[in-house]
Structure formats: C-alpha cells, structure tokens
XYZ file of C-alpha atoms in Angstrom:
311
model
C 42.453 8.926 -67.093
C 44.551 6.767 -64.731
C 45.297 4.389 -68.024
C 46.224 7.685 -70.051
C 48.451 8.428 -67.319
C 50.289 5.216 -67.192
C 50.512 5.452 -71.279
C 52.365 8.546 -71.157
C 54.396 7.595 -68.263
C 55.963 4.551 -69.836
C 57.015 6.425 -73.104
C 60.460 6.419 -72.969
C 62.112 9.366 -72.484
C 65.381 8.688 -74.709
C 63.789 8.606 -77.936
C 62.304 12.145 -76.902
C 63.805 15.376 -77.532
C 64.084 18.053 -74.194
C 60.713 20.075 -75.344
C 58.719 16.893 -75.638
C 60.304 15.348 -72.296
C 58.916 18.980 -70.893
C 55.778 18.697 -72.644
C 55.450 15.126 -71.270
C 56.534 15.904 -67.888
C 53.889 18.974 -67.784
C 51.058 16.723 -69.068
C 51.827 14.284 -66.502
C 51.272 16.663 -64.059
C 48.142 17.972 -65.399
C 46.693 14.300 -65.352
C 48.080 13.737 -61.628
C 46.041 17.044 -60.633
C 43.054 16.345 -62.604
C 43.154 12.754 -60.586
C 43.801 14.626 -57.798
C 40.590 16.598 -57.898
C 38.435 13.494 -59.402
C 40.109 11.852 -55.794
C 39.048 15.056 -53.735
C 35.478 14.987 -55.227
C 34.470 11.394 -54.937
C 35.603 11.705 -50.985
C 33.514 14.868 -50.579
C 30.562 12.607 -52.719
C 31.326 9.835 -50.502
C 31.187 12.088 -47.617
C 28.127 13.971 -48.559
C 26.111 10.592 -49.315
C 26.985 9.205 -45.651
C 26.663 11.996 -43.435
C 22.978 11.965 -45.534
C 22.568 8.403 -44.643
C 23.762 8.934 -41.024
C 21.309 11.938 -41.144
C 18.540 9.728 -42.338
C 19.188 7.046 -39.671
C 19.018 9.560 -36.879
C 15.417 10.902 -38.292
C 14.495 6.985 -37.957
C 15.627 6.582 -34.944
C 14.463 10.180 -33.883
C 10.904 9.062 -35.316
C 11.250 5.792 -33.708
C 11.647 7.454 -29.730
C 9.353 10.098 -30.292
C 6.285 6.847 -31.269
C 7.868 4.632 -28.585
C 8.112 7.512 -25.719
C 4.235 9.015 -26.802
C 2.916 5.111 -26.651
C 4.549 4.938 -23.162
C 3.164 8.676 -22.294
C -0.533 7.015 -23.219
C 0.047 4.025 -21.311
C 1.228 5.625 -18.153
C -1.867 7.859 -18.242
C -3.752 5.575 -17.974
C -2.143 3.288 -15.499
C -2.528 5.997 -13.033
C -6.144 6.712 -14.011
C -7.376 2.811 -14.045
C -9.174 1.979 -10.835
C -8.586 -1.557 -11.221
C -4.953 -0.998 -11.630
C -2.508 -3.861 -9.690
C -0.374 -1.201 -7.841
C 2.829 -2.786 -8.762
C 2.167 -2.089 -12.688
C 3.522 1.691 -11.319
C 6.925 0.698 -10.731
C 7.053 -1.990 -13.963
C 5.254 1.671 -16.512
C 7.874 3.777 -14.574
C 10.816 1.585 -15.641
C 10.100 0.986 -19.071
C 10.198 4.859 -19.579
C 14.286 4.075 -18.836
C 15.915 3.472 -21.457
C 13.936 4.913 -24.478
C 14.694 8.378 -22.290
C 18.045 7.716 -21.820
C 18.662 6.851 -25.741
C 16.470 10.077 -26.697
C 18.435 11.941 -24.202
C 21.867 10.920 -25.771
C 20.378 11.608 -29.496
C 19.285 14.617 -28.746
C 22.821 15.743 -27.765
C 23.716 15.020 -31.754
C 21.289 17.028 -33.238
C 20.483 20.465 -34.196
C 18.448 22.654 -31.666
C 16.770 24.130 -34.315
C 15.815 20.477 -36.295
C 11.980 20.289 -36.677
C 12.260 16.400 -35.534
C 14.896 17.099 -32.685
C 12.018 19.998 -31.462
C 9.466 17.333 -31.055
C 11.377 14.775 -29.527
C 12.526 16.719 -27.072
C 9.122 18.205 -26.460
C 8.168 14.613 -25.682
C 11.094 13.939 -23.878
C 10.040 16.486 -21.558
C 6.985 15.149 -21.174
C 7.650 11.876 -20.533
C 10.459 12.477 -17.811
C 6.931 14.175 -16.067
C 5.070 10.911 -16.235
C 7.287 9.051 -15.159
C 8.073 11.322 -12.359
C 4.727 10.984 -11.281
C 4.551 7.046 -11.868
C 7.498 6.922 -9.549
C 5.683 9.065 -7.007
C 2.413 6.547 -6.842
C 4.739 4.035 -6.468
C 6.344 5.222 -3.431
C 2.690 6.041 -2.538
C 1.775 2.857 -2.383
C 4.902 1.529 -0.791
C 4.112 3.250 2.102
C 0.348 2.694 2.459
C 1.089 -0.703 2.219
C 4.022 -0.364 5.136
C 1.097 1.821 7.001
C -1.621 -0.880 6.277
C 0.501 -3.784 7.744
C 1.497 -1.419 10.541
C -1.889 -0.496 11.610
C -2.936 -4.165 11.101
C -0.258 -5.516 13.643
C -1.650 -2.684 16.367
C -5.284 -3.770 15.677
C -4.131 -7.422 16.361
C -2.242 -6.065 19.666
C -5.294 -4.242 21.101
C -7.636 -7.014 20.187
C -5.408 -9.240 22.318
C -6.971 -8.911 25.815
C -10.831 -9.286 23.826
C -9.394 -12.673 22.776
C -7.512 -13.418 26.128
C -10.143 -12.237 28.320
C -12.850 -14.025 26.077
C -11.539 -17.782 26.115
C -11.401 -17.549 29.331
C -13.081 -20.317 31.523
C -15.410 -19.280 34.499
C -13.790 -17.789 37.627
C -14.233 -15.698 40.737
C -16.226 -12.393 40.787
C -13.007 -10.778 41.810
C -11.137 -12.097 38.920
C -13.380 -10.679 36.237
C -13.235 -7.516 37.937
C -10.101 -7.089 37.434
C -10.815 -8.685 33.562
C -13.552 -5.847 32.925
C -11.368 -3.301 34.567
C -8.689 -4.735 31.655
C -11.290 -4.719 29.222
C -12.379 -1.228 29.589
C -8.714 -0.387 29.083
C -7.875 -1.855 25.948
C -11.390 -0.879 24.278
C -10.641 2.737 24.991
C -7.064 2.042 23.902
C -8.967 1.549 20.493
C -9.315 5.223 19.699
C -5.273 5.175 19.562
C -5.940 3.765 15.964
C -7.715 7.061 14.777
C -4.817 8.850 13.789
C -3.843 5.274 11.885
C -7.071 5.121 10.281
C -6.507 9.109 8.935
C -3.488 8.066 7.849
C -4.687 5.102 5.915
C -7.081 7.285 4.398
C -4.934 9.954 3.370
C -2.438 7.560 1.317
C -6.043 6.272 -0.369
C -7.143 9.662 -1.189
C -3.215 10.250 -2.864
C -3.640 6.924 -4.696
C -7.100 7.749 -6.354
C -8.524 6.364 -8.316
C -7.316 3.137 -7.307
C -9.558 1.027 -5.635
C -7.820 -1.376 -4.239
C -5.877 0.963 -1.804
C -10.091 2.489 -1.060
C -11.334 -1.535 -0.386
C -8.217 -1.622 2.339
C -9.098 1.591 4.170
C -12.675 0.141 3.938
C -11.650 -3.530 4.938
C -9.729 -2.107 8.259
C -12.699 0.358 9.130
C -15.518 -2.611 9.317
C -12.225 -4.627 11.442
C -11.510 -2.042 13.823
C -15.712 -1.028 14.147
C -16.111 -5.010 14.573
C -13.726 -5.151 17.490
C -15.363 -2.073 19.379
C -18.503 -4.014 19.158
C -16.995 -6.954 20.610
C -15.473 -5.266 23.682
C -18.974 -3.772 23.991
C -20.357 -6.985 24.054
C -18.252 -8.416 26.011
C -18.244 -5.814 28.990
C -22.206 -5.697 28.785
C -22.047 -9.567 28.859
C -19.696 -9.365 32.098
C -21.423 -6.625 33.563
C -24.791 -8.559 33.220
C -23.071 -11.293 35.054
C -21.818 -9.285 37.697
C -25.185 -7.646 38.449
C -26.930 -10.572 38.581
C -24.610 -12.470 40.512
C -24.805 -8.695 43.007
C -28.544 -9.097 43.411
C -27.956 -13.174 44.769
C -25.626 -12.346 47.212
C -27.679 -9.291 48.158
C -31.025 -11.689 48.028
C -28.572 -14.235 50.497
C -27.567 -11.439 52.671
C -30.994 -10.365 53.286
C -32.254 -14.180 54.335
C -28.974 -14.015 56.612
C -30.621 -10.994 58.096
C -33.814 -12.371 58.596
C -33.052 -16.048 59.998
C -30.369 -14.167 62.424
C -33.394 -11.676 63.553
C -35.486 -14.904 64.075
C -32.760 -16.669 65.931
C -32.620 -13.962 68.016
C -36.173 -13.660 68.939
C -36.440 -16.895 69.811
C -33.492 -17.272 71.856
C -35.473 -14.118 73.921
C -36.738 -15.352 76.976
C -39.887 -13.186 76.985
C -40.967 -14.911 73.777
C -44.899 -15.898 74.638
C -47.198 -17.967 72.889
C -48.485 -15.762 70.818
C -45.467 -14.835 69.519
C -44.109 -17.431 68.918
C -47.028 -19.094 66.987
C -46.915 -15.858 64.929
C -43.444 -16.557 63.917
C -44.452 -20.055 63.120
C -47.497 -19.320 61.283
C -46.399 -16.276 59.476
C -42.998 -15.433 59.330
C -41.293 -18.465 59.189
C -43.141 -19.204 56.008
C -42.532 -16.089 54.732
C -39.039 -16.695 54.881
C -39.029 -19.988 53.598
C -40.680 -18.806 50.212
C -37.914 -16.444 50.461
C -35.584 -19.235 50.538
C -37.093 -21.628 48.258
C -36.888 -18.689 45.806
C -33.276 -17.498 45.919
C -32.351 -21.711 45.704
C -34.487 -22.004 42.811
C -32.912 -18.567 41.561
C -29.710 -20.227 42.082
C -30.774 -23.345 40.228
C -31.854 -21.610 37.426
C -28.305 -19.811 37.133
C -26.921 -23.130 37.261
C -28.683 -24.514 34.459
C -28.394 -21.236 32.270
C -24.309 -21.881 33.210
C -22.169 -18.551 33.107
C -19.386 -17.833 30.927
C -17.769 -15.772 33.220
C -18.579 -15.143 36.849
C -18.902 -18.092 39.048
C-alpha cells in the first residue's frame, strides 16, 4: 500500500487534467488514512502482545514467590520445631524470608486485587511475614538466655569464690577458721540468691522449646550450682569436725591442768600424812598419768592424721 502510494504520488500532475489531479489528490488521501489505521492497529497489536507478555512474566514471577516464600514457610516450621536446632539458624531462616517478601510485596502493588494468582500470593505473603515474625522472636529469645546464662554463670563463679579461697588455704589458728566458717556460712547461704536466676534460666528454656540445647544449659547450671552447695557443705562439716575435735583436746588439757594443780596443791598442804600421800602415789598419780599418756598419744595421732585446717 505504501508502494501504491508512492506510484500515485510521483505521477505528474501536468500531464493531468483538474478532475484527475482531484481524483488523485483524494486517493492519496484515502491511502494515507488507510496507512494511518494499518499504523494505529499494528501499535495497538504491538501493544496488546506486550502488555500479554509483561502479564505472563508477572504470573512467572508471581508463581515463582509464591514456591520460593511456601518452601521458606516449610523450612521455618521446622527450624523452630527441631530440637537439635543450632540456635543461630533462627536469625540466618528469619533473614532469608527478606527479600523474596520485599519483591512479593512490591509485585503485589502491580497487580489486580481480584487476580486469582495475586490472591494466593498475598495469602502467602501474609503468612510468611507471621513466620518470620516468630523466627525473629526465638531469636531474640535466645539472645537473651544466652546474655542470662553468661550472667548467672559469672555470679555462680563470684559466690563460689570464698569455697575456693577458703579451701586452698594452708593450716592456721582455730581463731582464723572461725572467722573462715563464719565466711563460709555466708556465701553458701548467699547461694539461694541464684534462685530467681535459675527461674529465669528456665523460663527462657521453656519459651525456646523444643530446643534442647537451651534445656541441657538450664540442666548443666542446676548440677553446677547443686555441686557447689555440696561443697560448702562439705567443707563447713569438714571444719566443724576439726574444730570439735580440736574443742575436746583443749578441754581433755584443761582438765589434766585441773587435776595436776589440785595435786600440787595437796601436796604443798602441810597436813599431808602418810597415808595420803602414798594414796596419791599409788592411785592417783597413775591415774593421771594414763590420763596424760592418753591426750599425748591423742595428740600424736592428730599429728599423724595432719589437719587441713585447724592447727
């Protein structure tokens, strides 16, 4: 048509009379709007075949989000319900729900509400954002039972500190560990500050379930904390022992000191007589000497058993 055009257009016009330059100049015009319309319609063709090719790309990518964000969903579900889970794997799920949402979210905003495909996606974009919501929640979960798990490890080191102190120490005066067991009883009743610690601890678990690692922790700090009670209880009852025994020598010495004065001063007695004084001799001197012998070998046998503690 454009050839036919340019075929009547190059006729010249001088070997043409007026009706047949009008007839030419009207058929002319009929080609140019005929061309016009050809022009008009291959646009709107054009048009019609990309905006159904830009159509069929956003169902791809539509279908492509909606697979990717419902593989994530799946995953995420059961991150949070695997026992064995490493904690961190919350934070690394909950980020790769990012982007995906974010392109949904912007392709959403090009479709039609009422688009079977947009309908699902957005169904799933829904539930995704909740997944992740709660992936983000574990995670901050387990940020802070691990803060509160270091925390309440650095105050069971702190009130173990006088067991250890106390415990290395090298023998000393009766007074001193006194005043150590006095400390001692302290700090092990100090101990029960850790309760509301503990509670804590177990709380976070319980919020984390079913994760296991977070339960072994709880667990882990429970035997550490009922180990160190036992070892201040040992340790007092092994000081205490100590004491008592070294209480019942110096009672045993004050008792001889009693005696041998109360002999001294009968025999310094001028109305001591024979007979008296043989039965001190025979009977109560010896007497007191088995005394004696006893309390030294008492002593000896201290000696050789060697004290930790009291002197």
């Amino acid at each position: 048509l454009e050839r036919f055009k340019n075929k009547i257009d190059d006729t010249d016009e001088r070997n043409l009379d007026v009706d047949k330059i009008t007839e030419k100049q009207n058929l002319l015009h009929t080609i140019e709007k005929a061309l016009d319309h050809l022009k008009n319609g291959q646009q709107m063709v054009e048009k019609r075949i990309s905006d159904l090719r830009i159509a069929e790309k956003m169902h791809e990518d539509c279908n492509h989000l909606y697979d990717e964000l419902n593989a994530l969903i799946k995953e995420g579900e059961e991150v949070l319900n695997d026992a064995e889970a490493i904690p961190t794997i919350y934070t690394t799920t909950m980020d790769a729900f990012v982007s995906p949402l974010e392109m949904a979210t912007k392709l959403l905003q090009t479709m039609l509400e009422n688009d079977e495909m947009a309908i699902r996606l957005k169904a799933t974009v829904k539930d995704a954002k909740v997944l992740q919501a709660n992936l983000s929640h574990h995670a901050n979960l387990w940020l802070q039972f691990v803060d509160e798990r270091d925390n309440a490890t650095d105050q069971l080191e702190i009130k173990r500190k006088p067991l250890d102190e106390i415990g290395n120490k090298h023998i000393r005066s009766c007074e001193e560990v006194i005043d150590d067991l006095d400390k001692l009883k302290k700090a092990a009743n100090e101990l029960n500050d850790l309760r509301s610690v503990m509670s804590k601890l177990q709380s976070l678990s319980e919020q984390l379930h079913p994760l296991e690692t977070a339960y072994a922790d709880v667990r882990f700090y429970d035997v550490d904390v009922e180990q160190t009670q036992q070892q201040y209880e040992n340790l007092i009852s092994l000081i205490n022992s100590e004491l008592h025994d070294e209480n019942i020598l110096n009672e045993s010495a004050q008792q001889l000191a009693q005696e041998l004065e109360y002999l001294n001063g009968k025999f310094s007695m001028e109305s001591v007589n024979r007979e008296q004084f043989e039965e001190m001799l025979n009977h109560q001197l010896p007497s007191l000497q088995a005394k004696l012998l006893q309390f030294l070998q008492a002593k000896d046998d201290e000696a050789k058993r060697i004290r930790i503690h009291v002197a």
